[in-house]
Amino acid sequence: GSGRDCVKIPGADNVTIRRCEIYDSGLRDPSNAEGIDNVNGDTMLVQDCYIHDIATNGVYPKGGSIGSIIERCLIRNCGQKGISMAQSSGTAFYDTVANPEYYGCRDCIARNNIIENCEGSGIDLEAALRARVYNNTLINVAKSQQGGIRISLSSFGGSPPDVPCRDCEIRNNIIVLSNATARPMLFMGANSHTGTLTMSNNRYYKTGGTAVYWWEPTGQYTLNLAGWKTSSG
């Protein structure tokens, strides 16, 4: 029953949050009220937690967080994304020695989580360097925003320049979307990834309907899986 975020980590490193129930954020201000909001805290470990009924995002390491891990969590009923790796922050919050490129997160991992009933993406990658997304099950996500998994850049209005994701890996995930949503299974934003995007052994299912995939770099919003594979390589 927090006023805004349930847990706020401003620049503290080596924080472990394990076997906690975290819920009911944003009673005073639901416009920006995460379950766990980590801004530039390195090596955060969120493990075996139940995070639910969150006004905005369930968990995010952002602002240049290095080496953070979210694993074996159940995340449900979020007004925005389940897990976001990362999301743009004010430039003052970045460590420009450890992270001169202004990546939102570096070498962070989301694995073995179950994420259910989110208005936005089950898992979001924004300006993420070498993010690893393994063995997650996403059910009834992207109800009204983003996609099952979305890849996006961070825009700072020109200073610094836009920062895309780089060398991300997405393997062994299950994504289930409801027939009630028109959002895509996978959403690649324009100019959102450089280097090598590695994807394999993911399974996609649209309840009672046909899954679509968005490849925004060339304005393709009605792709099937074969079309996504052709566009993405």
Coordinates of N, CA and C in Angstrom, one line a residue:
G1 N 0.8 -1.2 0.0 CA 0.0 0.0 0.0 C 0.8 1.3 0.0
S2 N 1.8 1.3 -0.9 CA 2.7 2.4 -0.9 C 2.1 3.6 -1.6
G3 N 2.6 4.8 -1.3 CA 2.1 6.0 -2.0 C 2.5 6.0 -3.5
R4 N 3.8 5.7 -3.7 CA 4.3 5.5 -5.1 C 5.0 4.1 -5.2
D5 N 6.3 4.1 -5.5 CA 7.0 2.8 -5.6 C 6.9 2.1 -4.3
C6 N 6.9 0.7 -4.4 CA 7.0 -0.1 -3.2 C 8.5 -0.1 -2.7
V7 N 9.4 -0.3 -3.6 CA 10.8 -0.4 -3.3 C 11.6 0.6 -4.3
K8 N 12.3 1.5 -3.7 CA 13.1 2.4 -4.6 C 14.6 2.2 -4.2
I9 N 15.4 2.0 -5.3 CA 16.9 1.8 -5.1 C 17.6 2.9 -5.9
P10 N 18.0 4.0 -5.3 CA 18.7 5.0 -6.0 C 20.2 4.9 -5.9
G11 N 20.8 4.1 -6.8 CA 22.3 4.0 -6.9 C 22.9 3.1 -5.8
A12 N 22.1 2.3 -5.1 CA 22.7 1.4 -4.1 C 23.1 0.1 -4.8
D13 N 24.3 -0.4 -4.6 CA 24.7 -1.7 -5.2 C 24.5 -2.9 -4.3
N14 N 24.5 -4.1 -5.0 CA 24.5 -5.4 -4.3 C 23.3 -5.6 -3.4
V15 N 22.1 -5.1 -3.8 CA 20.9 -5.2 -3.0 C 20.3 -6.6 -3.4
T16 N 19.9 -7.4 -2.4 CA 19.2 -8.6 -2.6 C 17.8 -8.5 -2.1
I17 N 16.8 -8.8 -2.9 CA 15.4 -8.9 -2.5 C 14.9 -10.3 -2.7
R18 N 14.7 -11.1 -1.7 CA 14.4 -12.5 -1.9 C 13.2 -12.9 -1.1
R19 N 12.3 -13.7 -1.7 CA 11.1 -14.3 -1.1 C 10.3 -13.2 -0.4
C20 N 10.0 -12.2 -1.1 CA 9.2 -11.1 -0.6 C 7.9 -11.0 -1.4
E21 N 6.8 -10.6 -0.8 CA 5.6 -10.2 -1.5 C 5.5 -8.7 -1.5
I22 N 5.4 -8.2 -2.8 CA 5.5 -6.7 -3.0 C 4.3 -6.4 -3.8
Y23 N 3.4 -5.5 -3.3 CA 2.1 -5.3 -4.0 C 1.5 -4.0 -3.6
D24 N 0.5 -3.6 -4.4 CA -0.4 -2.5 -4.1 C 0.3 -1.2 -4.1
S25 N 1.0 -0.8 -5.2 CA 1.7 0.4 -5.3 C 0.8 1.6 -5.7
G26 N 1.3 2.8 -5.5 CA 0.7 4.0 -6.1 C -0.6 4.4 -5.5
L27 N -0.8 4.3 -4.2 CA -2.1 4.7 -3.7 C -2.2 6.3 -3.7
R28 N -1.1 7.0 -3.6 CA -1.1 8.4 -3.7 C -1.0 8.9 -5.1
D29 N 0.0 8.3 -5.8 CA 0.2 8.7 -7.2 C 0.5 7.5 -8.1
P30 N -0.6 7.0 -8.8 CA -0.4 5.8 -9.6 C 0.2 6.0 -10.9
S31 N 0.6 7.2 -11.3 CA 1.2 7.5 -12.6 C 2.6 7.0 -12.7
N32 N 3.3 6.8 -11.6 CA 4.7 6.4 -11.6 C 5.0 5.7 -10.3
A33 N 4.6 4.4 -10.3 CA 4.6 3.7 -9.0 C 5.0 2.2 -9.3
E34 N 6.3 1.9 -9.3 CA 6.8 0.6 -9.6 C 6.7 -0.3 -8.4
G35 N 6.8 -1.6 -8.6 CA 7.0 -2.6 -7.6 C 8.4 -2.4 -7.0
I36 N 9.4 -2.5 -7.9 CA 10.9 -2.3 -7.6 C 11.4 -1.3 -8.6
D37 N 11.9 -0.2 -8.2 CA 12.4 0.8 -9.1 C 13.9 1.0 -8.8
N38 N 14.8 0.5 -9.6 CA 16.2 0.5 -9.4 C 16.8 1.4 -10.4
V39 N 17.4 2.5 -10.0 CA 18.1 3.5 -10.8 C 19.6 3.5 -10.5
N40 N 20.3 2.8 -11.5 CA 21.8 2.8 -11.4 C 22.3 2.1 -10.2
G41 N 21.5 1.1 -9.7 CA 22.0 0.2 -8.7 C 22.6 -1.1 -9.4
D42 N 23.8 -1.4 -9.2 CA 24.5 -2.5 -9.8 C 24.2 -3.8 -9.0
T43 N 24.3 -4.9 -9.7 CA 24.2 -6.3 -9.2 C 23.1 -6.5 -8.2
M44 N 21.9 -5.9 -8.5 CA 20.7 -6.2 -7.8 C 20.2 -7.7 -8.1
L45 N 19.8 -8.4 -7.1 CA 19.2 -9.7 -7.2 C 17.8 -9.7 -6.7
V46 N 16.8 -9.9 -7.5 CA 15.4 -10.1 -7.1 C 15.1 -11.6 -7.4
Q47 N 14.7 -12.3 -6.4 CA 14.7 -13.7 -6.5 C 13.5 -14.3 -5.7
D48 N 12.7 -15.2 -6.3 CA 11.6 -15.9 -5.6 C 10.6 -15.0 -5.0
C49 N 10.3 -13.8 -5.6 CA 9.3 -12.9 -5.1 C 8.0 -13.0 -5.8
Y50 N 6.9 -12.6 -5.1 CA 5.6 -12.4 -5.7 C 5.3 -10.9 -5.7
I51 N 5.2 -10.4 -6.9 CA 5.0 -9.0 -7.2 C 3.7 -8.8 -7.9
H52 N 2.8 -8.1 -7.3 CA 1.4 -8.1 -8.0 C 0.7 -6.8 -7.6
D53 N -0.3 -6.5 -8.5 CA -1.2 -5.4 -8.3 C -0.3 -4.1 -8.2
I54 N 0.4 -3.9 -9.3 CA 1.4 -2.7 -9.3 C 0.8 -1.7 -10.3
A55 N 0.8 -0.4 -9.9 CA 0.2 0.6 -10.8 C 0.9 0.7 -12.1
T56 N 2.2 0.7 -12.1 CA 2.9 0.8 -13.4 C 3.8 -0.4 -13.7
N57 N 5.1 -0.4 -13.5 CA 5.9 -1.5 -13.9 C 6.3 -2.4 -12.7
G58 N 6.3 -3.7 -12.9 CA 6.6 -4.6 -11.8 C 8.0 -4.4 -11.3
V59 N 9.0 -4.6 -12.1 CA 10.5 -4.4 -11.7 C 11.2 -3.8 -12.9
Y60 N 12.1 -2.8 -12.6 CA 13.1 -2.5 -13.6 C 14.4 -2.1 -13.0
P61 N 15.5 -2.6 -13.6 CA 16.9 -2.0 -13.4 C 17.2 -1.1 -14.5
K62 N 17.4 0.2 -14.2 CA 17.6 1.2 -15.3 C 18.7 2.2 -14.9
G63 N 18.8 3.2 -15.6 CA 19.8 4.3 -15.3 C 21.3 3.8 -15.4
G64 N 21.5 2.6 -16.1 CA 22.8 2.1 -16.2 C 23.1 1.0 -15.3
S65 N 22.1 0.3 -14.7 CA 22.3 -0.8 -13.8 C 23.2 -1.9 -14.5
I66 N 24.2 -2.4 -13.8 CA 25.1 -3.4 -14.3 C 24.9 -4.7 -13.6
G67 N 24.7 -5.8 -14.3 CA 24.7 -7.1 -13.8 C 23.5 -7.5 -12.8
S68 N 22.4 -6.9 -13.0 CA 21.2 -7.2 -12.1 C 20.5 -8.4 -12.7
I69 N 19.9 -9.2 -11.8 CA 19.2 -10.4 -12.1 C 17.8 -10.4 -11.5
I70 N 16.8 -10.7 -12.3 CA 15.4 -11.0 -11.8 C 15.1 -12.4 -12.2
E71 N 14.9 -13.3 -11.2 CA 14.7 -14.7 -11.5 C 13.7 -15.3 -10.5
R72 N 13.0 -16.3 -11.1 CA 12.0 -17.2 -10.3 C 11.0 -16.3 -9.6
C73 N 10.5 -15.3 -10.2 CA 9.5 -14.4 -9.6 C 8.1 -14.7 -10.3
L74 N 7.1 -14.4 -9.6 CA 5.7 -14.4 -10.1 C 5.3 -12.9 -10.1
I75 N 5.0 -12.4 -11.3 CA 4.7 -10.9 -11.4 C 3.3 -10.9 -12.1
R76 N 2.4 -10.3 -11.5 CA 1.0 -10.3 -12.0 C 0.3 -8.9 -11.8
N77 N -0.6 -8.6 -12.8 CA -1.5 -7.5 -12.6 C -0.7 -6.1 -12.5
C78 N 0.0 -5.8 -13.6 CA 0.7 -4.6 -13.7 C 0.1 -3.6 -14.7
G79 N 0.0 -2.3 -14.3 CA -0.6 -1.3 -15.2 C 0.2 -1.0 -16.4
Q80 N 1.5 -1.3 -16.3 CA 2.4 -1.2 -17.5 C 3.2 -2.5 -17.7
K81 N 4.5 -2.5 -17.7 CA 5.3 -3.7 -18.0 C 5.5 -4.6 -16.8
G82 N 5.7 -5.9 -17.1 CA 6.1 -6.8 -16.0 C 7.5 -6.5 -15.6
I83 N 8.5 -6.8 -16.5 CA 9.9 -6.5 -16.2 C 10.4 -5.6 -17.4
S84 N 11.1 -4.5 -17.0 CA 11.6 -3.6 -18.0 C 13.1 -3.6 -17.8
M85 N 13.9 -3.9 -18.8 CA 15.3 -3.8 -18.8 C 15.8 -3.0 -20.1
A86 N 15.8 -1.7 -20.0 CA 15.6 -0.9 -18.8 C 14.5 0.1 -19.1
Q87 N 14.8 1.4 -18.9 CA 13.9 2.4 -19.2 C 14.7 3.7 -19.1
S88 N 14.4 4.7 -19.9 CA 15.3 5.9 -19.9 C 15.2 6.6 -18.5
S89 N 16.3 7.2 -18.1 CA 16.3 8.0 -16.9 C 16.9 9.4 -17.3
G90 N 16.8 10.3 -16.3 CA 17.5 11.6 -16.5 C 19.0 11.4 -16.6
T91 N 19.7 12.1 -17.5 CA 21.1 11.9 -17.7 C 21.9 12.1 -16.5
A92 N 21.5 12.8 -15.5 CA 22.3 13.0 -14.3 C 22.4 11.7 -13.5
F93 N 21.6 10.7 -13.7 CA 21.6 9.5 -12.9 C 22.6 8.5 -13.4
Y94 N 23.1 8.7 -14.6 CA 24.0 7.7 -15.2 C 25.5 7.9 -14.7
D95 N 26.2 6.8 -14.6 CA 27.6 6.8 -14.3 C 28.3 6.8 -15.6
T96 N 28.8 7.9 -16.0 CA 29.4 8.0 -17.3 C 30.9 7.5 -17.4
V97 N 31.4 7.1 -16.2 CA 32.7 6.3 -16.3 C 32.5 4.9 -16.6
A98 N 31.5 4.2 -15.8 CA 31.2 2.8 -16.0 C 30.4 2.6 -17.2
N99 N 29.6 3.6 -17.6 CA 28.6 3.5 -18.7 C 28.6 4.7 -19.6
P100 N 29.7 5.0 -20.3 CA 29.7 6.2 -21.1 C 28.8 6.3 -22.2
E101 N 28.2 5.1 -22.6 CA 27.3 5.1 -23.8 C 25.9 5.3 -23.4
Y102 N 25.6 5.5 -22.1 CA 24.2 5.7 -21.5 C 23.3 4.5 -21.8
Y103 N 23.8 3.3 -21.8 CA 22.9 2.2 -21.8 C 22.0 2.2 -20.6
G104 N 20.7 1.7 -20.8 CA 19.8 1.7 -19.7 C 20.2 0.6 -18.7
C105 N 20.7 -0.5 -19.2 CA 21.2 -1.6 -18.3 C 22.3 -2.3 -19.1
R106 N 23.2 -2.9 -18.3 CA 24.3 -3.7 -18.9 C 24.4 -5.1 -18.3
D107 N 24.4 -6.1 -19.2 CA 24.5 -7.5 -18.7 C 23.6 -7.9 -17.6
C108 N 22.3 -7.5 -17.8 CA 21.3 -7.8 -16.8 C 20.5 -9.0 -17.4
I109 N 19.9 -9.8 -16.5 CA 19.2 -11.1 -16.8 C 17.8 -11.1 -16.2
A110 N 16.9 -11.6 -17.1 CA 15.5 -12.0 -16.6 C 15.3 -13.4 -16.9
R111 N 15.2 -14.3 -16.0 CA 15.1 -15.7 -16.3 C 14.1 -16.5 -15.3
N112 N 13.4 -17.4 -15.9 CA 12.6 -18.3 -15.1 C 11.5 -17.6 -14.3
N113 N 11.0 -16.5 -14.9 CA 9.9 -15.8 -14.3 C 8.5 -16.1 -14.9
I114 N 7.5 -16.0 -14.2 CA 6.1 -16.1 -14.7 C 5.5 -14.7 -14.6
I115 N 5.0 -14.1 -15.7 CA 4.5 -12.8 -15.8 C 3.1 -12.9 -16.4
E116 N 2.1 -12.3 -15.7 CA 0.7 -12.5 -16.1 C -0.1 -11.2 -15.9
N117 N -1.0 -10.9 -16.9 CA -1.9 -9.9 -16.8 C -1.3 -8.5 -16.7
C118 N -0.6 -8.1 -17.7 CA 0.1 -6.8 -17.8 C -0.5 -6.0 -18.9
E119 N -0.8 -4.7 -18.7 CA -1.2 -3.8 -19.8 C -0.2 -3.6 -20.8
G120 N 1.1 -3.6 -20.4 CA 2.2 -3.5 -21.3 C 3.0 -4.8 -21.5
S121 N 4.2 -4.6 -22.0 CA 5.0 -5.8 -22.3 C 5.2 -6.7 -21.1
G122 N 5.3 -8.0 -21.4 CA 5.7 -8.9 -20.3 C 7.2 -8.6 -20.0
I123 N 8.0 -8.5 -21.0 CA 9.4 -8.1 -20.8 C 9.8 -7.1 -21.8
D124 N 10.4 -6.0 -21.4 CA 10.7 -4.9 -22.3 C 12.2 -4.7 -22.2
L125 N 12.8 -4.5 -23.4 CA 14.3 -4.2 -23.5 C 14.4 -2.8 -24.1
E126 N 15.0 -1.9 -23.3 CA 15.2 -0.5 -23.8 C 16.6 0.0 -23.5
A127 N 17.3 0.2 -24.6 CA 18.7 0.6 -24.5 C 19.5 -0.3 -23.6
A128 N 19.2 -1.6 -23.8 CA 19.9 -2.7 -23.0 C 21.1 -3.2 -23.7
L129 N 22.2 -3.3 -23.0 CA 23.4 -3.9 -23.6 C 23.5 -5.4 -23.1
R130 N 23.5 -6.3 -24.0 CA 23.7 -7.7 -23.7 C 22.7 -8.2 -22.7
A131 N 21.5 -7.8 -22.8 CA 20.4 -8.3 -21.9 C 20.2 -9.8 -22.3
R132 N 19.9 -10.6 -21.2 CA 19.6 -12.0 -21.4 C 18.2 -12.3 -20.9
V133 N 17.3 -12.8 -21.7 CA 15.9 -13.1 -21.4 C 15.7 -14.6 -21.6
Y134 N 15.7 -15.4 -20.6 CA 15.7 -16.9 -20.7 C 14.5 -17.5 -19.9
N135 N 13.8 -18.4 -20.5 CA 12.9 -19.4 -19.8 C 11.8 -18.7 -19.0
N136 N 11.3 -17.6 -19.6 CA 10.2 -16.9 -18.9 C 8.9 -17.3 -19.6
T137 N 7.8 -17.3 -18.8 CA 6.4 -17.5 -19.3 C 5.6 -16.2 -19.1
L138 N 5.1 -15.7 -20.3 CA 4.4 -14.5 -20.3 C 2.9 -14.8 -20.7
I139 N 2.0 -14.5 -19.8 CA 0.6 -14.9 -20.1 C -0.3 -13.6 -20.0
N140 N -1.1 -13.4 -21.1 CA -2.0 -12.3 -21.1 C -1.3 -11.0 -20.8
V141 N -0.2 -10.7 -21.5 CA 0.5 -9.5 -21.4 C 0.2 -8.6 -22.6
A142 N 0.7 -7.4 -22.7 CA 0.4 -6.5 -23.8 C -1.0 -6.4 -24.1
K143 N -1.8 -6.2 -23.0 CA -3.2 -6.1 -23.2 C -3.6 -4.9 -23.9
S144 N -2.9 -3.8 -23.7 CA -3.2 -2.5 -24.4 C -2.0 -1.7 -24.8
Q145 N -0.8 -2.2 -24.5 CA 0.4 -1.4 -24.8 C 1.6 -2.3 -25.2
Q146 N 2.5 -1.8 -26.0 CA 3.7 -2.4 -26.4 C 3.5 -3.8 -27.1
G147 N 4.2 -4.8 -26.6 CA 4.1 -6.2 -27.2 C 4.5 -7.2 -26.2
G148 N 4.3 -8.5 -26.5 CA 4.7 -9.5 -25.6 C 6.1 -9.3 -25.1
I149 N 7.1 -9.2 -26.0 CA 8.4 -8.7 -25.8 C 8.7 -7.5 -26.7
R150 N 9.1 -6.4 -26.2 CA 9.4 -5.2 -27.0 C 10.9 -4.9 -26.9
I151 N 11.5 -4.4 -28.0 CA 12.8 -3.9 -28.1 C 12.8 -2.5 -28.5
S152 N 13.4 -1.6 -27.7 CA 13.2 -0.2 -28.0 C 14.5 0.6 -27.7
L153 N 14.7 1.7 -28.3 CA 15.8 2.6 -27.9 C 15.4 3.6 -26.8
S154 N 16.4 4.2 -26.3 CA 16.1 5.4 -25.3 C 16.5 6.6 -26.1
S155 N 15.6 7.6 -26.0 CA 15.8 8.9 -26.6 C 16.1 10.0 -25.6
F156 N 17.2 10.7 -25.8 CA 17.5 11.8 -24.8 C 17.4 13.2 -25.5
G157 N 16.7 13.2 -26.6 CA 16.5 14.5 -27.3 C 17.7 15.0 -27.9
G158 N 18.7 14.1 -28.3 CA 19.8 14.6 -29.0 C 21.1 14.6 -28.2
S159 N 21.0 14.8 -26.9 CA 22.2 14.9 -26.1 C 22.1 14.1 -24.8
P160 N 22.6 12.8 -24.7 CA 23.4 12.1 -25.8 C 22.4 11.7 -26.9
P161 N 23.0 11.2 -28.0 CA 22.1 10.7 -29.1 C 21.3 9.5 -28.6
D162 N 20.3 9.1 -29.5 CA 19.5 7.9 -29.1 C 20.4 6.7 -28.9
V163 N 20.0 5.9 -27.9 CA 20.8 4.7 -27.5 C 19.9 3.5 -27.8
P164 N 20.3 2.6 -28.8 CA 19.6 1.4 -29.0 C 20.1 0.3 -28.1
C165 N 19.3 -0.9 -28.1 CA 19.8 -2.1 -27.5 C 21.0 -2.6 -28.3
R166 N 21.8 -3.5 -27.7 CA 22.9 -4.1 -28.5 C 23.1 -5.6 -27.9
D167 N 23.3 -6.5 -28.9 CA 23.7 -7.9 -28.6 C 22.8 -8.6 -27.5
C168 N 21.5 -8.4 -27.7 CA 20.6 -9.1 -26.7 C 20.3 -10.5 -27.1
E169 N 19.9 -11.3 -26.2 CA 19.6 -12.7 -26.4 C 18.3 -13.1 -25.7
I170 N 17.4 -13.7 -26.5 CA 16.1 -14.0 -26.0 C 15.8 -15.5 -26.4
R171 N 15.8 -16.4 -25.4 CA 15.7 -17.8 -25.7 C 14.7 -18.5 -24.7
N172 N 14.0 -19.5 -25.2 CA 13.3 -20.4 -24.4 C 12.1 -19.8 -23.6
N173 N 11.5 -18.8 -24.2 CA 10.4 -18.1 -23.6 C 9.0 -18.6 -24.2
I174 N 8.0 -18.5 -23.4 CA 6.6 -18.8 -23.9 C 5.8 -17.5 -23.7
I175 N 5.2 -17.1 -24.8 CA 4.4 -15.8 -24.8 C 3.0 -16.2 -25.3
V176 N 2.0 -15.8 -24.4 CA 0.6 -16.1 -24.7 C -0.2 -14.8 -24.6
L177 N -0.8 -14.4 -25.7 CA -1.6 -13.2 -25.7 C -3.1 -13.5 -25.9
S178 N -3.9 -12.7 -25.3 CA -5.3 -12.9 -25.4 C -5.8 -12.4 -26.8
N179 N -6.9 -13.0 -27.3 CA -7.6 -12.6 -28.5 C -8.1 -11.2 -28.4
A180 N -8.3 -10.7 -27.2 CA -8.8 -9.4 -27.0 C -7.8 -8.2 -27.3
T181 N -6.6 -8.6 -27.5 CA -5.6 -7.5 -27.8 C -5.1 -7.5 -29.2
A182 N -4.9 -6.3 -29.7 CA -4.3 -6.2 -31.1 C -2.8 -6.0 -31.1
R183 N -2.2 -6.1 -29.9 CA -0.8 -5.9 -29.8 C 0.0 -7.1 -30.3
P184 N 1.3 -6.9 -30.7 CA 2.1 -8.0 -31.3 C 2.7 -8.8 -30.2
M185 N 3.1 -10.1 -30.7 CA 3.9 -10.9 -29.8 C 5.3 -10.3 -29.6
L186 N 5.9 -9.9 -30.7 CA 7.2 -9.3 -30.6 C 7.1 -7.9 -31.3
F187 N 7.8 -6.9 -30.7 CA 7.7 -5.5 -31.2 C 9.1 -5.0 -31.3
M188 N 9.6 -4.9 -32.5 CA 10.9 -4.3 -32.7 C 10.7 -2.8 -33.1
G189 N 11.1 -1.9 -32.3 CA 11.0 -0.5 -32.6 C 12.1 -0.1 -33.6
A190 N 11.8 1.0 -34.3 CA 12.7 1.6 -35.3 C 14.1 1.9 -34.7
N191 N 15.1 1.5 -35.3 CA 16.5 1.8 -34.8 C 16.8 1.4 -33.4
S192 N 16.2 0.3 -33.0 CA 16.2 -0.1 -31.6 C 17.2 -1.2 -31.2
H193 N 17.9 -1.8 -32.2 CA 18.9 -2.8 -31.9 C 20.1 -2.8 -32.8
T194 N 21.3 -2.9 -32.3 CA 22.5 -3.0 -33.1 C 23.2 -4.3 -32.7
G195 N 24.3 -4.6 -33.5 CA 25.0 -5.8 -33.1 C 24.2 -7.0 -33.5
T196 N 24.3 -8.1 -32.7 CA 23.6 -9.4 -33.0 C 22.4 -9.6 -32.1
L197 N 21.2 -9.7 -32.6 CA 20.1 -10.1 -31.8 C 19.9 -11.6 -32.0
T198 N 20.0 -12.4 -30.9 CA 19.9 -13.8 -30.9 C 18.6 -14.3 -30.3
M199 N 17.8 -15.0 -31.0 CA 16.5 -15.5 -30.6 C 16.4 -17.0 -31.0
S200 N 16.0 -17.8 -30.0 CA 15.7 -19.2 -30.4 C 14.8 -19.9 -29.4
N201 N 14.1 -20.9 -29.9 CA 13.3 -21.8 -29.0 C 12.3 -21.0 -28.2
N202 N 11.7 -20.0 -28.8 CA 10.6 -19.3 -28.1 C 9.3 -19.8 -28.7
R203 N 8.2 -19.8 -27.9 CA 6.9 -20.3 -28.4 C 5.9 -19.2 -28.2
Y204 N 5.1 -19.0 -29.2 CA 4.1 -17.9 -29.3 C 2.7 -18.5 -29.5
Y205 N 1.7 -18.0 -28.7 CA 0.4 -18.5 -28.9 C -0.6 -17.3 -28.6
K206 N -1.5 -17.2 -29.6 CA -2.6 -16.2 -29.5 C -3.9 -17.0 -29.2
T207 N -4.5 -16.7 -28.0 CA -5.7 -17.4 -27.7 C -6.8 -17.1 -28.6
G208 N -7.3 -18.1 -29.4 CA -8.5 -17.9 -30.3 C -8.2 -16.9 -31.4
G209 N -7.0 -16.7 -31.8 CA -6.7 -15.8 -32.9 C -5.4 -16.0 -33.5
T210 N -5.0 -15.1 -34.4 CA -3.7 -15.2 -35.2 C -2.7 -14.2 -34.6
A211 N -1.5 -14.7 -34.3 CA -0.5 -13.8 -33.7 C 0.1 -12.9 -34.8
V212 N 0.4 -11.7 -34.4 CA 1.1 -10.8 -35.4 C 2.4 -10.3 -34.7
Y213 N 3.3 -9.9 -35.6 CA 4.6 -9.4 -35.2 C 4.9 -8.1 -35.9
W214 N 5.5 -7.2 -35.1 CA 5.8 -5.8 -35.6 C 7.3 -5.6 -35.9
W215 N 7.6 -5.3 -37.1 CA 9.0 -4.9 -37.4 C 9.0 -3.4 -37.9
E216 N 9.1 -2.6 -36.9 CA 8.9 -1.1 -37.2 C 10.0 -0.5 -38.1
P217 N 11.2 -1.1 -38.1 CA 12.2 -0.5 -39.0 C 11.8 -0.3 -40.5
T218 N 11.0 -1.2 -41.0 CA 10.5 -1.1 -42.3 C 8.9 -1.0 -42.4
G219 N 8.3 -0.6 -41.2 CA 6.9 -0.4 -41.2 C 6.0 -1.6 -41.4
Q220 N 6.4 -2.7 -40.9 CA 5.7 -4.0 -41.1 C 5.0 -4.3 -39.8
Y221 N 3.6 -4.2 -39.8 CA 2.8 -4.4 -38.6 C 1.8 -5.6 -38.7
T222 N 1.9 -6.4 -39.8 CA 1.0 -7.5 -39.9 C 1.8 -8.8 -40.2
L223 N 3.0 -8.9 -39.7 CA 3.8 -10.1 -40.1 C 3.3 -11.3 -39.3
N224 N 3.5 -12.5 -39.9 CA 3.4 -13.7 -39.2 C 4.8 -14.1 -38.7
L225 N 4.9 -15.3 -38.1 CA 6.2 -15.6 -37.6 C 7.3 -15.8 -38.7
A226 N 6.9 -16.4 -39.8 CA 7.8 -16.5 -40.9 C 8.3 -15.1 -41.4
G227 N 7.4 -14.2 -41.5 CA 7.7 -12.8 -41.9 C 8.7 -12.2 -40.9
W228 N 8.4 -12.4 -39.6 CA 9.3 -11.8 -38.6 C 10.7 -12.4 -38.8
K229 N 10.8 -13.7 -39.0 CA 12.1 -14.3 -39.1 C 12.9 -13.8 -40.3
T230 N 12.1 -13.6 -41.4 CA 12.7 -13.0 -42.6 C 13.2 -11.6 -42.4
S231 N 12.4 -10.8 -41.8 CA 12.7 -9.4 -41.5 C 13.9 -9.2 -40.5
S232 N 13.9 -10.1 -39.5 CA 14.9 -9.9 -38.4 C 16.2 -10.7 -38.7
G233 N 16.1 -11.7 -39.6 CA 17.3 -12.5 -39.8 C 17.5 -13.5 -38.7

